PDB file of C-alpha atoms and ligand atoms in Angstrom:
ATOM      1  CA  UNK A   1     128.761 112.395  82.063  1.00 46.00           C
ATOM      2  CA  UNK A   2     125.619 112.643  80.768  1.00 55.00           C
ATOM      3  CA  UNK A   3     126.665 112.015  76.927  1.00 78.00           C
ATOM      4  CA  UNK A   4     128.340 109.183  77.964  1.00 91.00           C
ATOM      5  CA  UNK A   5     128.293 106.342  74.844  1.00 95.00           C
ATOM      6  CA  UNK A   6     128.105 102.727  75.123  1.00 97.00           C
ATOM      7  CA  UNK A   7     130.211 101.723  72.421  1.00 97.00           C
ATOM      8  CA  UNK A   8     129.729  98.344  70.435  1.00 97.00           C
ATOM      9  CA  UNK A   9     132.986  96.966  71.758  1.00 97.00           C
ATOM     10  CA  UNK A  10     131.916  97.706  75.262  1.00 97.00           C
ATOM     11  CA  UNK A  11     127.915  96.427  74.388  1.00 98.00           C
ATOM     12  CA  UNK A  12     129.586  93.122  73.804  1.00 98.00           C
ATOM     13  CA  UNK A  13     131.659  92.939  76.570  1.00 98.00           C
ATOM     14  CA  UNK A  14     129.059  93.179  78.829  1.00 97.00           C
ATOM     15  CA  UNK A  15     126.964  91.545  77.005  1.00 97.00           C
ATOM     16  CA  UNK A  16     129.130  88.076  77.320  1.00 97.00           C
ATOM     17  CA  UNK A  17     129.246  88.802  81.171  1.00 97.00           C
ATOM     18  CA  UNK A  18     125.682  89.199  81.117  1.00 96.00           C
ATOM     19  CA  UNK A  19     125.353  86.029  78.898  1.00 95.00           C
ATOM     20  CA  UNK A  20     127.515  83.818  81.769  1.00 95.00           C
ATOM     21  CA  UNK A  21     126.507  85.336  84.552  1.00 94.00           C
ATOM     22  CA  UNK A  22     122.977  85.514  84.484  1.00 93.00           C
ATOM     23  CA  UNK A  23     121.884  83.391  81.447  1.00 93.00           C
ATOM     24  CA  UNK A  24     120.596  86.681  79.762  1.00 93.00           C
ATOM     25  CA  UNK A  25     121.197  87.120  76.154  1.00 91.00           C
ATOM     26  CA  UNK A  26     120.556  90.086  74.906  1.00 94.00           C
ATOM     27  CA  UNK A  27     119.947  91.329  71.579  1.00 93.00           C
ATOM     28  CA  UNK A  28     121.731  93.945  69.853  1.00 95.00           C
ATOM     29  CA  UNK A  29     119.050  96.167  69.639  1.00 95.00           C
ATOM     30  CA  UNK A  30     119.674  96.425  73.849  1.00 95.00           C
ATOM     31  CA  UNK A  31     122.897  98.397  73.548  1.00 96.00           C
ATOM     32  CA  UNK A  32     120.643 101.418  74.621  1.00 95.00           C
ATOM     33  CA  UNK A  33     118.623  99.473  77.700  1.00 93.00           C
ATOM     34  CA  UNK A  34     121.977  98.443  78.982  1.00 95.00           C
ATOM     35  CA  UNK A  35     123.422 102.086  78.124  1.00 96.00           C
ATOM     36  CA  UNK A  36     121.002 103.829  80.222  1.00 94.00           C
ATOM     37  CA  UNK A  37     120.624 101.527  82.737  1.00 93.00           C
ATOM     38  CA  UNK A  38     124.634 100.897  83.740  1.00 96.00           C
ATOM     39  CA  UNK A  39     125.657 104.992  82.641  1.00 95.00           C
ATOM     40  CA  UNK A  40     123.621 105.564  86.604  1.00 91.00           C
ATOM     41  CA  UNK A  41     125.947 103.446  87.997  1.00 95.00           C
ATOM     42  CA  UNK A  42     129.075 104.490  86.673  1.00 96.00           C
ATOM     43  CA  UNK A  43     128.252 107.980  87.938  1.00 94.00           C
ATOM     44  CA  UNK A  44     127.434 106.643  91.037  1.00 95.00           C
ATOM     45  CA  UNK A  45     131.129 105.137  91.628  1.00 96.00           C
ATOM     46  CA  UNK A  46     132.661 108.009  90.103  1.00 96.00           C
ATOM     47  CA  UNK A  47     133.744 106.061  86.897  1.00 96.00           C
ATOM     48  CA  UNK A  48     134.733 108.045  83.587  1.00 94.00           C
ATOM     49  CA  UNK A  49     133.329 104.690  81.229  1.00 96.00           C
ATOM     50  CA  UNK A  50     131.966 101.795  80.565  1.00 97.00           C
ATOM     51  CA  UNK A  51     135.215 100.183  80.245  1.00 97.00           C
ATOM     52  CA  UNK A  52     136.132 101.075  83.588  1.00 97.00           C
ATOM     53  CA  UNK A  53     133.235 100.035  84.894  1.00 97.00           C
ATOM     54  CA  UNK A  54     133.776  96.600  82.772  1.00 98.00           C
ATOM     55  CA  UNK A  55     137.142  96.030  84.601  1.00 98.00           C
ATOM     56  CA  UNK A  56     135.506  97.345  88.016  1.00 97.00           C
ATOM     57  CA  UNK A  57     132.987  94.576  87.112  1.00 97.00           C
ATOM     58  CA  UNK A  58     134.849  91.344  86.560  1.00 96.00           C
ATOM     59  CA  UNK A  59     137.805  91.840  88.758  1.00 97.00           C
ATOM     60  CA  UNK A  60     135.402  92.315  91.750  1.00 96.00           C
ATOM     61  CA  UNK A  61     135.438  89.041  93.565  1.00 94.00           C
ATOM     62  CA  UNK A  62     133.413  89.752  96.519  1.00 93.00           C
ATOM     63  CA  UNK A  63     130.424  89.160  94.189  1.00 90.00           C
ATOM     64  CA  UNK A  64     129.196  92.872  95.166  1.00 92.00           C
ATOM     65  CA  UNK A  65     129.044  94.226  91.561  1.00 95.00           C
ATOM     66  CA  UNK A  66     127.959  91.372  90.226  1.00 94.00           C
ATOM     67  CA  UNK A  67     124.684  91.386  92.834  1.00 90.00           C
ATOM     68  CA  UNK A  68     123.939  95.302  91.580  1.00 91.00           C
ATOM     69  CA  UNK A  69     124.351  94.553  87.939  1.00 94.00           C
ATOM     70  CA  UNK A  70     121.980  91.766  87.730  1.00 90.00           C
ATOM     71  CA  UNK A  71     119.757  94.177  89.473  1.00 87.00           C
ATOM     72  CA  UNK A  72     119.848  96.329  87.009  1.00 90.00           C
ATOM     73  CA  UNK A  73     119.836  93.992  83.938  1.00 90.00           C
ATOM     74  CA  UNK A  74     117.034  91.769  85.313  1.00 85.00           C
ATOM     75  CA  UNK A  75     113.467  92.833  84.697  1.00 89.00           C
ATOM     76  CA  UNK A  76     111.109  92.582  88.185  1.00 93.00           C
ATOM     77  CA  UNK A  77     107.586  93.084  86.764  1.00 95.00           C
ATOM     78  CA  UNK A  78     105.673  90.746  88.757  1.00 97.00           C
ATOM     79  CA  UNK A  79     102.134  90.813  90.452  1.00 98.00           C
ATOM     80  CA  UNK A  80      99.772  88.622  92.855  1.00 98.00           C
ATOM     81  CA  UNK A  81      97.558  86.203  91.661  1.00 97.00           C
ATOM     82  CA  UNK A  82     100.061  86.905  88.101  1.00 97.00           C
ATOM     83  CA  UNK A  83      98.538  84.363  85.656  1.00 96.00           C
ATOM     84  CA  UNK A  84      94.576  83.295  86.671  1.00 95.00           C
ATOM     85  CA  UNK A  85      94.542  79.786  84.908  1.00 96.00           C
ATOM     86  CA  UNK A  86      97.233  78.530  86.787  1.00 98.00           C
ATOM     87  CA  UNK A  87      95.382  79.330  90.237  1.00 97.00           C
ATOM     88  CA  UNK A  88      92.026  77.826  88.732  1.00 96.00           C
ATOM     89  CA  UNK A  89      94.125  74.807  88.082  1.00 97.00           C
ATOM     90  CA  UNK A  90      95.579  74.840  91.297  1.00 96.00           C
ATOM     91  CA  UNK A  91      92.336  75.145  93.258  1.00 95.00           C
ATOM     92  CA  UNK A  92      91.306  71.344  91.896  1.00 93.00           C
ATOM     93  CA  UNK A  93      94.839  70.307  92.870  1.00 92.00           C
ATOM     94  CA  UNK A  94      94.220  71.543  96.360  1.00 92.00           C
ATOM     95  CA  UNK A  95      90.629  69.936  96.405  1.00 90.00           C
ATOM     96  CA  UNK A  96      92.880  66.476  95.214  1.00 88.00           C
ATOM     97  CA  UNK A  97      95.497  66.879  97.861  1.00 87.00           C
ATOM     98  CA  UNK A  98      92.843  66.508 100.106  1.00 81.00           C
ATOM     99  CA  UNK A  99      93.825  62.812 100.393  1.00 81.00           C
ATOM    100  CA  UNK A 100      97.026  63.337 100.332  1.00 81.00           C
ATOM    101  CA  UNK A 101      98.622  60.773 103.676  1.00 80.00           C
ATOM    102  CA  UNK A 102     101.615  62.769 103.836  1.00 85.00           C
ATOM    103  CA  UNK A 103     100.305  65.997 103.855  1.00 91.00           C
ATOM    104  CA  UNK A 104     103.806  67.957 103.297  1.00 95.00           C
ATOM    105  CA  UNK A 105     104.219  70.275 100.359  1.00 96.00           C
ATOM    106  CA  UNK A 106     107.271  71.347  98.900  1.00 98.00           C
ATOM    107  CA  UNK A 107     107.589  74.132  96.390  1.00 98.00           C
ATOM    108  CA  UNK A 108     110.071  76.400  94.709  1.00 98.00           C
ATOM    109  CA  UNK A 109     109.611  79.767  93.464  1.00 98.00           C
ATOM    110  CA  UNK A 110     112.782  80.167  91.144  1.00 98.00           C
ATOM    111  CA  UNK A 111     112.584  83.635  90.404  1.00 97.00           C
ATOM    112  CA  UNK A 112     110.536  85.262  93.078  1.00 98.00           C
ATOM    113  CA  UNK A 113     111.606  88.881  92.345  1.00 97.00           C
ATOM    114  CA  UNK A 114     109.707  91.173  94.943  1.00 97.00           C
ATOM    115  CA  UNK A 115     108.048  88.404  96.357  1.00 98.00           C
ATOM    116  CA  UNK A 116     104.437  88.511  95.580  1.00 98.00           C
ATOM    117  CA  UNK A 117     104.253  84.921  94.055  1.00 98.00           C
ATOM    118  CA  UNK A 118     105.801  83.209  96.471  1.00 98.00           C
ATOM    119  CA  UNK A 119     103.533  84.948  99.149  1.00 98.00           C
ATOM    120  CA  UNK A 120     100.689  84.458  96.673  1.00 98.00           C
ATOM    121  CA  UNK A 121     101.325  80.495  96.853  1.00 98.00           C
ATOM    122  CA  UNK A 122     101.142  80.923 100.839  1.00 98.00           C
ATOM    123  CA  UNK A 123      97.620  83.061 100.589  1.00 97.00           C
ATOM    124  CA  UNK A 124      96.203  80.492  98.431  1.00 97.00           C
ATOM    125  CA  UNK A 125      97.043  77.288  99.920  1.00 96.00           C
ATOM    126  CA  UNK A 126      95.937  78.603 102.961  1.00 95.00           C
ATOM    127  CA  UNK A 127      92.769  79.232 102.024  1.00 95.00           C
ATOM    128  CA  UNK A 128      92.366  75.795  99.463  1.00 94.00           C
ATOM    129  CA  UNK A 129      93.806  73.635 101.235  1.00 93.00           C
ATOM    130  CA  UNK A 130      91.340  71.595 103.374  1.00 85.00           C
ATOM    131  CA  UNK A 131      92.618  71.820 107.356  1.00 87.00           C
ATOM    132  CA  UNK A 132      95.891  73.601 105.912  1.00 87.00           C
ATOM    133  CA  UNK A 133      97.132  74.109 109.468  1.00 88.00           C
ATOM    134  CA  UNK A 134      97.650  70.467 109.546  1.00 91.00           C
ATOM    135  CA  UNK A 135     100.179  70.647 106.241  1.00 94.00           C
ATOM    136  CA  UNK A 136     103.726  71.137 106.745  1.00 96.00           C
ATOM    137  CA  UNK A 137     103.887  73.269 103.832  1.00 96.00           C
ATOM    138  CA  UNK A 138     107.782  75.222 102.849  1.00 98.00           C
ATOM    139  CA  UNK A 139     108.163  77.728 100.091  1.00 98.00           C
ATOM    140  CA  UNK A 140     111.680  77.988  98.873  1.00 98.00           C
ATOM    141  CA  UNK A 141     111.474  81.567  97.045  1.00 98.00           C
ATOM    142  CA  UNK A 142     115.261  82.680  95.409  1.00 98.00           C
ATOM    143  CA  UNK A 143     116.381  85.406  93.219  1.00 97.00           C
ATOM    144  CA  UNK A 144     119.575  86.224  91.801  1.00 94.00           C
ATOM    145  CA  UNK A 145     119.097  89.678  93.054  1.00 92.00           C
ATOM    146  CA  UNK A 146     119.663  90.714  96.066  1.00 90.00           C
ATOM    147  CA  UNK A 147     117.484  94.435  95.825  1.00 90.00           C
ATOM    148  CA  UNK A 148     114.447  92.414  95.132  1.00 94.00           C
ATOM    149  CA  UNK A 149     114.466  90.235  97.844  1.00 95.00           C
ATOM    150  CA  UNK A 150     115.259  91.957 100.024  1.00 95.00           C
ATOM    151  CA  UNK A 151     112.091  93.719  99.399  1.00 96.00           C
ATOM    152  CA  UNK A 152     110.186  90.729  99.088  1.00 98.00           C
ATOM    153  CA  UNK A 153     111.646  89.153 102.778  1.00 98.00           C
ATOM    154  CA  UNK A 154     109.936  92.946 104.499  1.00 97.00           C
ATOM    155  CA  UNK A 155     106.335  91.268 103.169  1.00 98.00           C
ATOM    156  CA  UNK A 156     105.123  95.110 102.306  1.00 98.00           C
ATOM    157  CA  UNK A 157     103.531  96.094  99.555  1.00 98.00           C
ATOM    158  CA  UNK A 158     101.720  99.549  98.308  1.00 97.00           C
ATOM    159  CA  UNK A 159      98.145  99.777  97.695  1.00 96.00           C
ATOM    160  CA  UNK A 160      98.577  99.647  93.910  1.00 96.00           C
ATOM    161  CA  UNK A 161     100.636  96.232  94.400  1.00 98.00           C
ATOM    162  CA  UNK A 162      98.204  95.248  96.164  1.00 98.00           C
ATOM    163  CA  UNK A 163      95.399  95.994  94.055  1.00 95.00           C
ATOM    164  CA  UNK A 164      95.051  92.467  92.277  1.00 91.00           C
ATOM    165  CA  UNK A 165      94.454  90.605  95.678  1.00 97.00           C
ATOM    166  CA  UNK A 166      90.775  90.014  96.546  1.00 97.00           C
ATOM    167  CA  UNK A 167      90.097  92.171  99.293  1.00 97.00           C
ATOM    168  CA  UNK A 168      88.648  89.073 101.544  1.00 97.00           C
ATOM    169  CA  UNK A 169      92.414  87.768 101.434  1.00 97.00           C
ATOM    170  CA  UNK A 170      93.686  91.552 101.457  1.00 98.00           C
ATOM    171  CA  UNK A 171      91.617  91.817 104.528  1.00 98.00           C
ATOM    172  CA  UNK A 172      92.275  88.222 105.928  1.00 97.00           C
ATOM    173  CA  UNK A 173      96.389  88.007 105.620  1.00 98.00           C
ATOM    174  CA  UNK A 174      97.481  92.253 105.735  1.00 98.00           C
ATOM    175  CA  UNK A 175      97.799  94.446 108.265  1.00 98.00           C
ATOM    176  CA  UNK A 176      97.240  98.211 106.590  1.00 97.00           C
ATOM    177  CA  UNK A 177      99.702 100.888 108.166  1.00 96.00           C
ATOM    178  CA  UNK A 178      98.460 104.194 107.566  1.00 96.00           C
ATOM    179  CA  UNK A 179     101.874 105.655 108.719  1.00 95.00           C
ATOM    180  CA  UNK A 180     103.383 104.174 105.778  1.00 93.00           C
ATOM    181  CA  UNK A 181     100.162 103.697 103.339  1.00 95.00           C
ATOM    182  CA  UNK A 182     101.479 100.204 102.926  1.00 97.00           C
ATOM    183  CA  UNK A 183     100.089  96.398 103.737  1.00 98.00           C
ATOM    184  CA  UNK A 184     101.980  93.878 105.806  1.00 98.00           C
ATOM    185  CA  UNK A 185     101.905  90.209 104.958  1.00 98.00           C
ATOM    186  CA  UNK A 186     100.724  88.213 108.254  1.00 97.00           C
ATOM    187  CA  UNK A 187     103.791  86.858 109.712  1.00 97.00           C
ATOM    188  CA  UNK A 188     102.266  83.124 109.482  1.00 96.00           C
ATOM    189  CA  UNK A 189     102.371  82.940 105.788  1.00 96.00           C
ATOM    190  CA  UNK A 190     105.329  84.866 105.761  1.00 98.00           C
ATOM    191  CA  UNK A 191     106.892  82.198 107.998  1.00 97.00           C
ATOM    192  CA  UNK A 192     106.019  79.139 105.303  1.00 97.00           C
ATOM    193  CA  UNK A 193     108.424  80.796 103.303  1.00 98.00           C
ATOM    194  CA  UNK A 194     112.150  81.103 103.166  1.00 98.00           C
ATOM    195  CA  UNK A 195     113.880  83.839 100.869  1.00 98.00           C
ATOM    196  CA  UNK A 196     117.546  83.003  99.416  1.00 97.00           C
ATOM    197  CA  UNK A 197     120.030  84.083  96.805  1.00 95.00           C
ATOM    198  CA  UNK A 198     120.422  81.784  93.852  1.00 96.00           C
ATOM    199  CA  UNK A 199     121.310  81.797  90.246  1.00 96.00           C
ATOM    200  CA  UNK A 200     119.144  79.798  87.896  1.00 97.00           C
ATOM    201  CA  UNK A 201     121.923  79.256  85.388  1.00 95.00           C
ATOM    202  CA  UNK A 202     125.290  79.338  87.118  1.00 95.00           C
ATOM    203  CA  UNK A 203     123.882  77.994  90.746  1.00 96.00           C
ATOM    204  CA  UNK A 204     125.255  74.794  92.636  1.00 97.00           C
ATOM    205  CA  UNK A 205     122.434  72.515  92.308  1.00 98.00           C
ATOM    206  CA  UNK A 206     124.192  69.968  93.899  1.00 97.00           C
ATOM    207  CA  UNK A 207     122.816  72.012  97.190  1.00 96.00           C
ATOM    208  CA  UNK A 208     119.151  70.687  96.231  1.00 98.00           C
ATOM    209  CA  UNK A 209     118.185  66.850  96.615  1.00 98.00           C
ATOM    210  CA  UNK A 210     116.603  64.898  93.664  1.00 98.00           C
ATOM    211  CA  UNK A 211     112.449  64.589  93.693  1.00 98.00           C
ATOM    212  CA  UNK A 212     112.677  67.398  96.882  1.00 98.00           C
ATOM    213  CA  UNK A 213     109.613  69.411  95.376  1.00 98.00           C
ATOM    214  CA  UNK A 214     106.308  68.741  94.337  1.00 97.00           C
ATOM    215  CA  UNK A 215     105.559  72.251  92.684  1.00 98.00           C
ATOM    216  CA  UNK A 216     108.481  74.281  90.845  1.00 98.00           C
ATOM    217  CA  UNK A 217     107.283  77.680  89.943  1.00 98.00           C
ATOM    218  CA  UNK A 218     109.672  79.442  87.171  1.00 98.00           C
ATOM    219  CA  UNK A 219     108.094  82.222  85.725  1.00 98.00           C
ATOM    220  CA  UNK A 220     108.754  84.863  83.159  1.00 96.00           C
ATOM    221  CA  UNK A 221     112.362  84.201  83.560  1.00 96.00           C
ATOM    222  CA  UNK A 222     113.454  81.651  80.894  1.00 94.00           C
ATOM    223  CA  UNK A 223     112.092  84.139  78.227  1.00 92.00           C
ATOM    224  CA  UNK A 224     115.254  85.751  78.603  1.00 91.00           C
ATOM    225  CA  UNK A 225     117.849  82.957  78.349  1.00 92.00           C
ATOM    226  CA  UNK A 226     118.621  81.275  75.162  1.00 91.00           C
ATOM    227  CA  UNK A 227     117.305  77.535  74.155  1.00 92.00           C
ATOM    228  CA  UNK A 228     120.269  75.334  75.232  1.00 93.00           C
ATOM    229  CA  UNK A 229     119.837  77.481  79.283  1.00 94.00           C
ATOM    230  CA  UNK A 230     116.587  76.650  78.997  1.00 94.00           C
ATOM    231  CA  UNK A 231     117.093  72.871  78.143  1.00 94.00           C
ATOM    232  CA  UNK A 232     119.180  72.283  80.940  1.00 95.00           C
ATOM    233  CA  UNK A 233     117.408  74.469  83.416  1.00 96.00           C
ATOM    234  CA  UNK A 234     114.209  72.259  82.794  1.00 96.00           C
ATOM    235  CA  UNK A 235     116.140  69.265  82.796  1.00 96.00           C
ATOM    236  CA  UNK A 236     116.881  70.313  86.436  1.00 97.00           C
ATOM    237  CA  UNK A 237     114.037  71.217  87.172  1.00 98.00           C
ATOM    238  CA  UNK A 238     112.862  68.048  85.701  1.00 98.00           C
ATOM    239  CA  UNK A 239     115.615  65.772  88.410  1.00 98.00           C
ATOM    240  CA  UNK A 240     114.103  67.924  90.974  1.00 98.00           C
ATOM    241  CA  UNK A 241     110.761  67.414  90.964  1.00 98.00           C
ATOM    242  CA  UNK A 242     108.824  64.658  92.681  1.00 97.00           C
ATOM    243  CA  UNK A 243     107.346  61.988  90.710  1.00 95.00           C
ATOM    244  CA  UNK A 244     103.842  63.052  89.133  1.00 95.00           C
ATOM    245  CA  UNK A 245     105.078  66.756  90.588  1.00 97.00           C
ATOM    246  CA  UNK A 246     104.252  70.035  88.586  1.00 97.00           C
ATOM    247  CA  UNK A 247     106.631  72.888  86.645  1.00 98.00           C
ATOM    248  CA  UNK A 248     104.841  76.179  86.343  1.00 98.00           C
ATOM    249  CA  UNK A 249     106.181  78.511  83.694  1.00 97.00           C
ATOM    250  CA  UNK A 250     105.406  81.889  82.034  1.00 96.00           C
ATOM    251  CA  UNK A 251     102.494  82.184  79.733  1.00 94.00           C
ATOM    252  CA  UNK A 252     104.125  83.622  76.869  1.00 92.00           C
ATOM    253  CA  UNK A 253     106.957  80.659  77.453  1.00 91.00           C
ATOM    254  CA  UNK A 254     106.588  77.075  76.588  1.00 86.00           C
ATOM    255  CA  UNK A 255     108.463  73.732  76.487  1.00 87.00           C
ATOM    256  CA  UNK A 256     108.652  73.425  72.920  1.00 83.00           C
ATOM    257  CA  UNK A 257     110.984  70.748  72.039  1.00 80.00           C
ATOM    258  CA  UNK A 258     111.752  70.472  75.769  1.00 81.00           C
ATOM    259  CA  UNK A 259     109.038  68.527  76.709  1.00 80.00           C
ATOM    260  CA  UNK A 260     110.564  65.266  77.210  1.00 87.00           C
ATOM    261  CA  UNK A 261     109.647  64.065  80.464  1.00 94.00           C
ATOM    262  CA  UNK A 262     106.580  66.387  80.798  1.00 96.00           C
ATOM    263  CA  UNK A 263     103.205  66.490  80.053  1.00 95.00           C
ATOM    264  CA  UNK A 264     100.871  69.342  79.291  1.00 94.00           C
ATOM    265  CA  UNK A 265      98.489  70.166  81.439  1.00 95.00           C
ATOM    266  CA  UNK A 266      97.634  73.934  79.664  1.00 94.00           C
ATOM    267  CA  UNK A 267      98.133  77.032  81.131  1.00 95.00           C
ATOM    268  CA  UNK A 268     101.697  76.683  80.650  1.00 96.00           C
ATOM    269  CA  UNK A 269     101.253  73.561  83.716  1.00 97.00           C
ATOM    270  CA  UNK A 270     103.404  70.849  83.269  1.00 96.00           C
ATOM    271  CA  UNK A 271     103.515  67.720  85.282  1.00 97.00           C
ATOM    272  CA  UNK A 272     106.417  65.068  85.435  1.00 97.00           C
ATOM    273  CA  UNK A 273     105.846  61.935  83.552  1.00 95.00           C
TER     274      UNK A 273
HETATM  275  C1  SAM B   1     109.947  89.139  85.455  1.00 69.23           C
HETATM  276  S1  SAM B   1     110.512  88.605  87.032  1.00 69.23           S
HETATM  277  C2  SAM B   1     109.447  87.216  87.303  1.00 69.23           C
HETATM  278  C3  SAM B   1     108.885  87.193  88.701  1.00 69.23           C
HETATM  279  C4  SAM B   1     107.832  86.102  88.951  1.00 69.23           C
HETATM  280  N1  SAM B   1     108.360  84.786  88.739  1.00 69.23           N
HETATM  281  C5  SAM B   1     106.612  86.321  88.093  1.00 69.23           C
HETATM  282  O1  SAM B   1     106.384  85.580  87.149  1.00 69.23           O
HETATM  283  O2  SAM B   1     105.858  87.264  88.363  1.00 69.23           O
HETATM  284  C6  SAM B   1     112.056  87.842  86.579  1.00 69.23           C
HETATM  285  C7  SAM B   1     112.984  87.620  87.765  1.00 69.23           C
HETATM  286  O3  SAM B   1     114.035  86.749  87.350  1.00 69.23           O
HETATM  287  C8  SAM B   1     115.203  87.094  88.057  1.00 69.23           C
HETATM  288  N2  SAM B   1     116.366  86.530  87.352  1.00 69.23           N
HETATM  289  C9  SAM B   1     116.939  86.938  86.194  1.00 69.23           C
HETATM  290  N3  SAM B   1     117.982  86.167  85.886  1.00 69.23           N
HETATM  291  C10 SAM B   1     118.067  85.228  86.866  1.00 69.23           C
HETATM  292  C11 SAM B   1     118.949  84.140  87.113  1.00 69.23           C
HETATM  293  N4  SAM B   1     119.951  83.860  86.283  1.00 69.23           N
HETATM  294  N5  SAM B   1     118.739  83.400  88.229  1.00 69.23           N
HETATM  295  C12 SAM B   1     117.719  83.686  89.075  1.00 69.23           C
HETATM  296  N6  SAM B   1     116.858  84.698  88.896  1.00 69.23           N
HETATM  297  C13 SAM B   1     117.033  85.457  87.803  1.00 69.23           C
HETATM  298  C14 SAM B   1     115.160  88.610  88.081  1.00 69.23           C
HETATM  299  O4  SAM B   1     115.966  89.140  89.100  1.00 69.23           O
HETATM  300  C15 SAM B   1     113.667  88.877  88.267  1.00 69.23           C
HETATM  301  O5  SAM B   1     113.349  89.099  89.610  1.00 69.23           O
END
């Protein structure tokens, strides 16, 4: 089992699947990433190749497959406090919001993976935000995979995740437990945020209402889909966002011939025109 070969034919098999069911296109030179990551799994069921796994794959209707492969396709790096100029911008937002009559914030973390942005947006505007406790603020945070959030929705984290967080807030919204050598997210800010399933490029967006949030987070996720998913997934995003609202991306992504609609605000900020 351990020699087993991803062949080309079977590379681009999967990588179509890959292509409509998560918006991931991968490059040829991935035939051994997707090699070593999938030959676990067909151990793990018992499979003799990746052929049978293929058919295993896209005749399973229950969705189950589907949920581990994109888990182990999908990259999860992620941090707290991931990008510092977006924060800095976001503190003079906060200051600005200050006026703010309604004093309701919506905001979407498409993407989440493990859950430290999402939870980073809670730390934050809890501490900016003048008289926060008086904001009803709701953090939609989705994933397309299920391992990862299901992580993120226990709110623990290991010291070394935890290593980027200044240790007033560290100190201020985590409990340590020494049983465990891990730090639990107060359950306050874990309650401004609600953890779902969704899939950026083949989701039912019909399930979201137009102008329903004033901040979309989607980071270091577009980098792997091709232009024409990334056109219409900011075009959504675009529908979805509030008039004057903001669309945080990636750093090393950008709206390049996208823009229409936007403008810059640097730091890979954009706000709705
Ligand atoms: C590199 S992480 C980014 C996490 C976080 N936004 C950040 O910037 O730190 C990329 C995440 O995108 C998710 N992902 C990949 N394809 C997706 C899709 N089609 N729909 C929703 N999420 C997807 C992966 O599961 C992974 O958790």
């Amino acid at each position: 089992m351990s020699n087993l070969v991803l062949s080309q034919k079977e590379f681009t098999l999967f990588k179509h699947y890959i292509y409509d069911h998560l918006g991931i296109n991968l490059g040829a030179q991935k035939i051994y990433l997707v090699q070593a990551r999938l030959a676990k799994r067909v151990k793990q069921l018992g499979l003799v190749s990746f052929k049978e796994y293929y058919d295993r794959l896209s005749n399973d209707t229950s969705g189950e497959e589907f949920a581990y492969l994109s888990s182990l396709i999908s990259t999860n790096v992620t941090s707290f406090f991931r990008e510092a100029k977006q924060w800095d911008f976001l503190k003079t937002y906060s200051a600005a919001l200050a006026e703010h009559p309604a004093k309701k914030l919506r905001i979407w973390s498409a993407a989440c993976s493990s859950g430290e942005e999402p939870y980073t947006l809670a730390m934050f505007l809890d501490t900016h935000l003048a008289k926060s406790g008086a904001w009803d603020i709701k953090i939609l945070a989705t994933d397309v995979s299920p391992r990862v959030l299901k992580a993120a929705q226990t709110g623990t984290y290991t010291q070394k995740a935890c290593a980027g967080i200044d240790p007033v807030l560290l100190q201020r919204y985590f409990t340590y437990e020494s049983q465990t050598q891990s730090f639990r997210i107060d359950e306050r800010l874990k309650s401004m945020i609600t953890f779902r399933e969704y899939n950026l490029v083949t989701g039912n967006y019909a399930l979201f209402k137009e102008g329903m949030f004033d901040i979309i987070f989607c980071r270091n996720v577009m980098i792997y889909f091709d232009k024409p998913t990334q056109e219409q997934l900011v075009k959504k995003f675009h529908t979805l966002l509030t008039k004057e609202g903001y669309l945080f991306i990636g750093s090393s992504e950008a709206l390049t011939d996208m823009k229409q609609g936007f403008k810059s605000k640097g730091a890979s900020i954009y706000q709705k025109v």
